Amino acid sequence: MAHKISLIRGDGIGPEVVYAAVKVIEKTGVQIVWEEVHAGMDAIAMFSNPLPNETIHSIQKNKIALKGPLTTPVGSGFRSINVALRKEFDLYVNLRPAIKFQGIKSNYNNVDLVIVRENTEGLYSGIEHYIGQNREAAESVVIVTKSGSERIARFAFEYAKQNGRKKVTIVHKANILKFSSGLFLDTTRQIALEYPEIQCEDKIIDNMCMQLVTDPTKFDVIVTTNMFGDIISDLTAGLIGGLGVAPGANIGKDGIGIFEAVHGSAPDIIGMGIANPLSVMLSSCLMLDYIGEKDASLKIMNAIRETLKNPVNLTKDLGGSASTNEITNAILSNL
Ligand code: NAD
């Protein structure tokens, strides 16, 4: 039976990279019926609402969505729709693998790690306000709960166990943020005891950044709070060739999954035809794995690996000159 999947093309480079990924998915022969819905700038233009009910209902019903990036206005304007979607569906896991492909230039080889980022709490709780009539100060509230830390920690260790990974590194700042980061660290260490077969260590975030750029091959699964995970996943993307090859998945407790690239709407390259579609395609592989279409996922992975071996297929961000269409066509012909 065909899978019904909600499709949000996003804005900026979103439509360019999302429709390229859809072509590649369809070429595998997997049976998918796409239900296209809108969010962000796109939805404002069409419905004067950045997150229409129709979009929420579609994801609720289909449980799976492939999503393009959504621009968030800086400072004023509407709050992040990405964060709103994570909250709406309690998408507490943000899974961000960083895998170095042959053919992509980078100072690092053999990088193969996965960041498991807590996606609903921490500094992104959205609870913040100004103090004083003239904005003399501002306060943002960090929320860390024991139950929130337990479920993300359990996901990280289960993921390690089910995917043959050997080690989980807990990343925190419990030396300074003794309560919030401290609770996350203590709770995650407690869950680690249930998985004696998986090695567990912890690192303070600043040291972790230094260790990652010194030797990323030392790391396997990394579990951390919302903002640290957001920042170090861009760092790890930098280790493997950039945001153009960094996929992501947001997974919630009712089996709902929203799959999207780590990158944003890339306003500096909109409409130039040079956006790298690989991170949405790799996110599609995570989605296909998640819905049990492992053969289709493997076919896309193999076609991407093959395509990247030829430098003529590399997009500008990877040091080449291929357009979005050219790399997509190369992947289609390697499928
Ligand atoms: P960005 O990820 O959009 O871009 C950062 C840099 O990487 C830019 O130079 C861009 O050209 C390049 N880049 C990103 N994706 C690329 C691709 N596929 N191919 C080639 N180059 C690529 O980050 P930003 O500029 O900080 O954010 C722009 C907007 O996107 C902001 O409004 C931000 O809030 C939003 N954003 C959305 C998401 C999401 O929807 N999940 C994630 C991050 C940022």
PDB file of C-alpha atoms in Angstrom, residues 146-320:
ATOM      1  CA  LYS A 146      13.782  14.910  34.324  1.00  0.00           C
ATOM      2  CA  SER A 147      11.197  13.218  32.078  1.00  0.00           C
ATOM      3  CA  GLY A 148      12.410  15.172  29.023  1.00  0.00           C
ATOM      4  CA  SER A 149      16.011  14.206  29.756  1.00  0.00           C
ATOM      5  CA  GLU A 150      15.083  10.571  30.386  1.00  0.00           C
ATOM      6  CA  ARG A 151      13.269  10.114  27.087  1.00  0.00           C
ATOM      7  CA  ILE A 152      15.996  11.712  24.940  1.00  0.00           C
ATOM      8  CA  ALA A 153      18.692   9.744  26.782  1.00  0.00           C
ATOM      9  CA  ARG A 154      16.749   6.507  26.296  1.00  0.00           C
ATOM     10  CA  PHE A 155      16.327   7.287  22.591  1.00  0.00           C
ATOM     11  CA  ALA A 156      20.097   7.879  22.256  1.00  0.00           C
ATOM     12  CA  PHE A 157      21.053   4.606  23.948  1.00  0.00           C
ATOM     13  CA  GLU A 158      18.369   2.618  22.087  1.00  0.00           C
ATOM     14  CA  TYR A 159      19.554   4.166  18.827  1.00  0.00           C
ATOM     15  CA  ALA A 160      23.146   3.185  19.652  1.00  0.00           C
ATOM     16  CA  LYS A 161      22.070  -0.352  20.515  1.00  0.00           C
ATOM     17  CA  GLN A 162      19.915  -0.854  17.425  1.00  0.00           C
ATOM     18  CA  ASN A 163      22.451   0.637  15.019  1.00  0.00           C
ATOM     19  CA  GLY A 164      25.553  -1.170  16.238  1.00  0.00           C
ATOM     20  CA  ARG A 165      27.067   1.972  17.729  1.00  0.00           C
ATOM     21  CA  LYS A 166      29.504   1.562  20.595  1.00  0.00           C
ATOM     22  CA  LYS A 167      29.646   4.795  22.554  1.00  0.00           C
ATOM     23  CA  VAL A 168      27.397   7.630  23.715  1.00  0.00           C
ATOM     24  CA  THR A 169      28.942  10.983  24.682  1.00  0.00           C
ATOM     25  CA  ILE A 170      26.781  13.218  26.895  1.00  0.00           C
ATOM     26  CA  VAL A 171      27.476  16.893  26.120  1.00  0.00           C
ATOM     27  CA  HIS A 172      26.587  19.497  28.771  1.00  0.00           C
ATOM     28  CA  LYS A 173      27.680  22.580  30.724  1.00  0.00           C
ATOM     29  CA  ALA A 174      26.949  21.243  34.194  1.00  0.00           C
ATOM     30  CA  ASN A 175      30.011  22.972  35.672  1.00  0.00           C
ATOM     31  CA  ILE A 176      28.298  26.372  35.222  1.00  0.00           C
ATOM     32  CA  LEU A 177      24.602  25.586  34.648  1.00  0.00           C
ATOM     33  CA  LYS A 178      24.571  23.340  37.686  1.00  0.00           C
ATOM     34  CA  PHE A 179      20.798  22.961  37.878  1.00  0.00           C
ATOM     35  CA  SER A 180      19.598  22.749  34.266  1.00  0.00           C
ATOM     36  CA  SER A 181      22.607  21.121  32.600  1.00  0.00           C
ATOM     37  CA  GLY A 182      23.297  19.250  35.853  1.00  0.00           C
ATOM     38  CA  LEU A 183      19.844  17.626  35.805  1.00  0.00           C
ATOM     39  CA  PHE A 184      20.327  16.606  32.170  1.00  0.00           C
ATOM     40  CA  LEU A 185      23.736  15.060  32.946  1.00  0.00           C
ATOM     41  CA  ASP A 186      22.614  13.193  36.075  1.00  0.00           C
ATOM     42  CA  THR A 187      19.474  11.855  34.404  1.00  0.00           C
ATOM     43  CA  THR A 188      21.300  10.721  31.271  1.00  0.00           C
ATOM     44  CA  ARG A 189      24.002   8.992  33.355  1.00  0.00           C
ATOM     45  CA  GLN A 190      21.229   7.151  35.180  1.00  0.00           C
ATOM     46  CA  ILE A 191      19.733   5.892  31.894  1.00  0.00           C
ATOM     47  CA  ALA A 192      23.236   4.856  30.747  1.00  0.00           C
ATOM     48  CA  LEU A 193      23.307   2.292  33.573  1.00  0.00           C
ATOM     49  CA  GLU A 194      20.532   0.383  31.761  1.00  0.00           C
ATOM     50  CA  TYR A 195      22.876  -0.080  28.762  1.00  0.00           C
ATOM     51  CA  PRO A 196      26.095  -1.591  30.133  1.00  0.00           C
ATOM     52  CA  GLU A 197      27.071  -2.785  26.626  1.00  0.00           C
ATOM     53  CA  ILE A 198      27.297   0.845  25.385  1.00  0.00           C
ATOM     54  CA  GLN A 199      30.281   2.872  26.559  1.00  0.00           C
ATOM     55  CA  CYS A 200      29.234   6.194  28.104  1.00  0.00           C
ATOM     56  CA  GLU A 201      31.314   9.332  28.673  1.00  0.00           C
ATOM     57  CA  ASP A 202      30.540  13.000  29.179  1.00  0.00           C
ATOM     58  CA  LYS A 203      32.159  16.198  27.952  1.00  0.00           C
ATOM     59  CA  ILE A 204      31.641  19.883  28.678  1.00  0.00           C
ATOM     60  CA  ILE A 205      30.404  21.648  25.530  1.00  0.00           C
ATOM     61  CA  ASP A 206      33.415  23.939  25.022  1.00  0.00           C
ATOM     62  CA  ASN A 207      35.887  21.079  25.354  1.00  0.00           C
ATOM     63  CA  MET A 208      33.638  18.995  23.090  1.00  0.00           C
ATOM     64  CA  CYS A 209      33.896  21.597  20.300  1.00  0.00           C
ATOM     65  CA  MET A 210      37.682  21.519  20.550  1.00  0.00           C
ATOM     66  CA  GLN A 211      37.748  17.692  20.609  1.00  0.00           C
ATOM     67  CA  LEU A 212      35.423  17.479  17.603  1.00  0.00           C
ATOM     68  CA  VAL A 213      37.600  19.671  15.409  1.00  0.00           C
ATOM     69  CA  THR A 214      40.756  17.919  16.639  1.00  0.00           C
ATOM     70  CA  ASP A 215      39.587  14.354  15.991  1.00  0.00           C
ATOM     71  CA  PRO A 216      35.911  13.716  15.194  1.00  0.00           C
ATOM     72  CA  THR A 217      36.569   9.996  14.641  1.00  0.00           C
ATOM     73  CA  LYS A 218      36.645   9.576  18.446  1.00  0.00           C
ATOM     74  CA  PHE A 219      32.885  10.122  18.595  1.00  0.00           C
ATOM     75  CA  ASP A 220      29.960   7.883  17.794  1.00  0.00           C
ATOM     76  CA  VAL A 221      26.573   8.974  19.250  1.00  0.00           C
ATOM     77  CA  ILE A 222      26.361  12.374  20.958  1.00  0.00           C
ATOM     78  CA  VAL A 223      23.384  13.253  23.157  1.00  0.00           C
ATOM     79  CA  THR A 224      22.832  16.834  24.259  1.00  0.00           C
ATOM     80  CA  THR A 225      20.386  19.613  25.075  1.00  0.00           C
ATOM     81  CA  ASN A 226      18.599  21.760  22.514  1.00  0.00           C
ATOM     82  CA  MET A 227      20.914  24.710  21.895  1.00  0.00           C
ATOM     83  CA  PHE A 228      24.215  22.824  22.240  1.00  0.00           C
ATOM     84  CA  GLY A 229      22.855  20.247  19.777  1.00  0.00           C
ATOM     85  CA  ASP A 230      21.810  22.954  17.347  1.00  0.00           C
ATOM     86  CA  ILE A 231      25.252  24.543  17.408  1.00  0.00           C
ATOM     87  CA  ILE A 232      27.437  21.427  17.341  1.00  0.00           C
ATOM     88  CA  SER A 233      25.425  19.905  14.509  1.00  0.00           C
ATOM     89  CA  ASP A 234      26.413  22.866  12.317  1.00  0.00           C
ATOM     90  CA  LEU A 235      29.989  22.298  13.525  1.00  0.00           C
ATOM     91  CA  THR A 236      29.852  18.606  12.576  1.00  0.00           C
ATOM     92  CA  ALA A 237      28.298  19.560   9.213  1.00  0.00           C
ATOM     93  CA  GLY A 238      31.426  21.673   8.687  1.00  0.00           C
ATOM     94  CA  LEU A 239      33.595  18.595   9.282  1.00  0.00           C
ATOM     95  CA  ILE A 240      31.983  16.636   6.444  1.00  0.00           C
ATOM     96  CA  GLY A 241      31.752  19.287   3.744  1.00  0.00           C
ATOM     97  CA  GLY A 242      29.111  21.701   4.970  1.00  0.00           C
ATOM     98  CA  LEU A 243      25.385  22.159   5.458  1.00  0.00           C
ATOM     99  CA  GLY A 244      24.655  20.869   1.969  1.00  0.00           C
ATOM    100  CA  VAL A 245      25.272  17.289   3.148  1.00  0.00           C
ATOM    101  CA  ALA A 246      23.792  17.377   6.662  1.00  0.00           C
ATOM    102  CA  PRO A 247      20.428  15.633   7.078  1.00  0.00           C
ATOM    103  CA  GLY A 248      18.009  15.643   9.988  1.00  0.00           C
ATOM    104  CA  ALA A 249      14.952  13.956  11.453  1.00  0.00           C
ATOM    105  CA  ASN A 250      12.529  15.188  14.112  1.00  0.00           C
ATOM    106  CA  ILE A 251      10.788  12.319  15.848  1.00  0.00           C
ATOM    107  CA  GLY A 252       7.985  12.406  18.394  1.00  0.00           C
ATOM    108  CA  LYS A 253       6.369  10.045  20.814  1.00  0.00           C
ATOM    109  CA  ASP A 254       3.321   9.171  18.694  1.00  0.00           C
ATOM    110  CA  GLY A 255       5.527   7.935  15.865  1.00  0.00           C
ATOM    111  CA  ILE A 256       5.287  11.293  14.097  1.00  0.00           C
ATOM    112  CA  GLY A 257       8.403  12.128  12.094  1.00  0.00           C
ATOM    113  CA  ILE A 258       9.266  15.344  10.257  1.00  0.00           C
ATOM    114  CA  PHE A 259      12.334  14.955   8.065  1.00  0.00           C
ATOM    115  CA  GLU A 260      14.348  17.979   6.977  1.00  0.00           C
ATOM    116  CA  ALA A 261      17.829  19.248   6.170  1.00  0.00           C
ATOM    117  CA  VAL A 262      19.900  20.846   8.940  1.00  0.00           C
ATOM    118  CA  HIS A 263      20.328  23.943   6.773  1.00  0.00           C
ATOM    119  CA  GLY A 264      17.994  26.904   6.533  1.00  0.00           C
ATOM    120  CA  SER A 265      16.413  28.745   3.622  1.00  0.00           C
ATOM    121  CA  ALA A 266      19.808  30.104   2.401  1.00  0.00           C
ATOM    122  CA  PRO A 267      18.535  33.560   1.371  1.00  0.00           C
ATOM    123  CA  ASP A 268      21.906  34.396  -0.201  1.00  0.00           C
ATOM    124  CA  ILE A 269      21.495  31.806  -2.994  1.00  0.00           C
ATOM    125  CA  ILE A 270      17.719  31.736  -3.629  1.00  0.00           C
ATOM    126  CA  GLY A 271      16.789  31.207  -7.274  1.00  0.00           C
ATOM    127  CA  MET A 272      20.418  30.838  -8.426  1.00  0.00           C
ATOM    128  CA  GLY A 273      19.967  27.134  -9.184  1.00  0.00           C
ATOM    129  CA  ILE A 274      23.072  26.229  -7.173  1.00  0.00           C
ATOM    130  CA  ALA A 275      21.526  24.903  -3.942  1.00  0.00           C
ATOM    131  CA  ASN A 276      22.808  21.499  -2.921  1.00  0.00           C
ATOM    132  CA  PRO A 277      19.834  19.110  -2.698  1.00  0.00           C
ATOM    133  CA  LEU A 278      21.810  16.350  -0.945  1.00  0.00           C
ATOM    134  CA  SER A 279      20.865  17.156   2.619  1.00  0.00           C
ATOM    135  CA  VAL A 280      17.134  16.915   1.839  1.00  0.00           C
ATOM    136  CA  MET A 281      17.829  13.726  -0.142  1.00  0.00           C
ATOM    137  CA  LEU A 282      19.783  12.282   2.803  1.00  0.00           C
ATOM    138  CA  SER A 283      16.935  13.334   5.113  1.00  0.00           C
ATOM    139  CA  SER A 284      14.646  11.431   2.742  1.00  0.00           C
ATOM    140  CA  CYS A 285      16.809   8.340   3.339  1.00  0.00           C
ATOM    141  CA  LEU A 286      16.243   8.754   7.099  1.00  0.00           C
ATOM    142  CA  MET A 287      12.512   9.042   6.331  1.00  0.00           C
ATOM    143  CA  LEU A 288      12.463   5.939   4.124  1.00  0.00           C
ATOM    144  CA  ASP A 289      14.341   3.957   6.806  1.00  0.00           C
ATOM    145  CA  TYR A 290      11.822   5.168   9.370  1.00  0.00           C
ATOM    146  CA  ILE A 291       8.801   4.024   7.332  1.00  0.00           C
ATOM    147  CA  GLY A 292      10.429   0.646   6.652  1.00  0.00           C
ATOM    148  CA  GLU A 293      11.435   1.315   3.021  1.00  0.00           C
ATOM    149  CA  LYS A 294      15.048   0.372   3.625  1.00  0.00           C
ATOM    150  CA  ASP A 295      15.710  -0.825   0.061  1.00  0.00           C
ATOM    151  CA  ALA A 296      14.640   2.507  -1.421  1.00  0.00           C
ATOM    152  CA  SER A 297      16.800   4.318   1.132  1.00  0.00           C
ATOM    153  CA  LEU A 298      19.817   2.161   0.312  1.00  0.00           C
ATOM    154  CA  LYS A 299      19.328   2.730  -3.420  1.00  0.00           C
ATOM    155  CA  ILE A 300      19.411   6.507  -2.900  1.00  0.00           C
ATOM    156  CA  MET A 301      22.447   6.275  -0.597  1.00  0.00           C
ATOM    157  CA  ASN A 302      24.336   4.181  -3.153  1.00  0.00           C
ATOM    158  CA  ALA A 303      23.398   6.540  -5.991  1.00  0.00           C
ATOM    159  CA  ILE A 304      24.596   9.530  -3.923  1.00  0.00           C
ATOM    160  CA  ARG A 305      27.895   7.762  -3.083  1.00  0.00           C
ATOM    161  CA  GLU A 306      28.440   6.961  -6.778  1.00  0.00           C
ATOM    162  CA  THR A 307      27.542  10.494  -7.892  1.00  0.00           C
ATOM    163  CA  LEU A 308      29.933  12.168  -5.459  1.00  0.00           C
ATOM    164  CA  LYS A 309      32.900  10.161  -6.759  1.00  0.00           C
ATOM    165  CA  ASN A 310      32.798  12.256  -9.948  1.00  0.00           C
ATOM    166  CA  PRO A 311      33.925  15.857  -9.218  1.00  0.00           C
ATOM    167  CA  VAL A 312      31.886  17.112 -12.158  1.00  0.00           C
ATOM    168  CA  ASN A 313      28.746  16.451 -10.071  1.00  0.00           C
ATOM    169  CA  LEU A 314      29.776  18.556  -7.057  1.00  0.00           C
ATOM    170  CA  THR A 315      27.775  21.707  -6.342  1.00  0.00           C
ATOM    171  CA  LYS A 316      29.415  25.067  -5.558  1.00  0.00           C
ATOM    172  CA  ASP A 317      29.279  24.592  -1.757  1.00  0.00           C
ATOM    173  CA  LEU A 318      31.267  21.351  -2.229  1.00  0.00           C
ATOM    174  CA  GLY A 319      33.907  23.080  -4.376  1.00  0.00           C
ATOM    175  CA  GLY A 320      32.396  22.192  -7.782  1.00  0.00           C
TER     176      GLY A 320
END
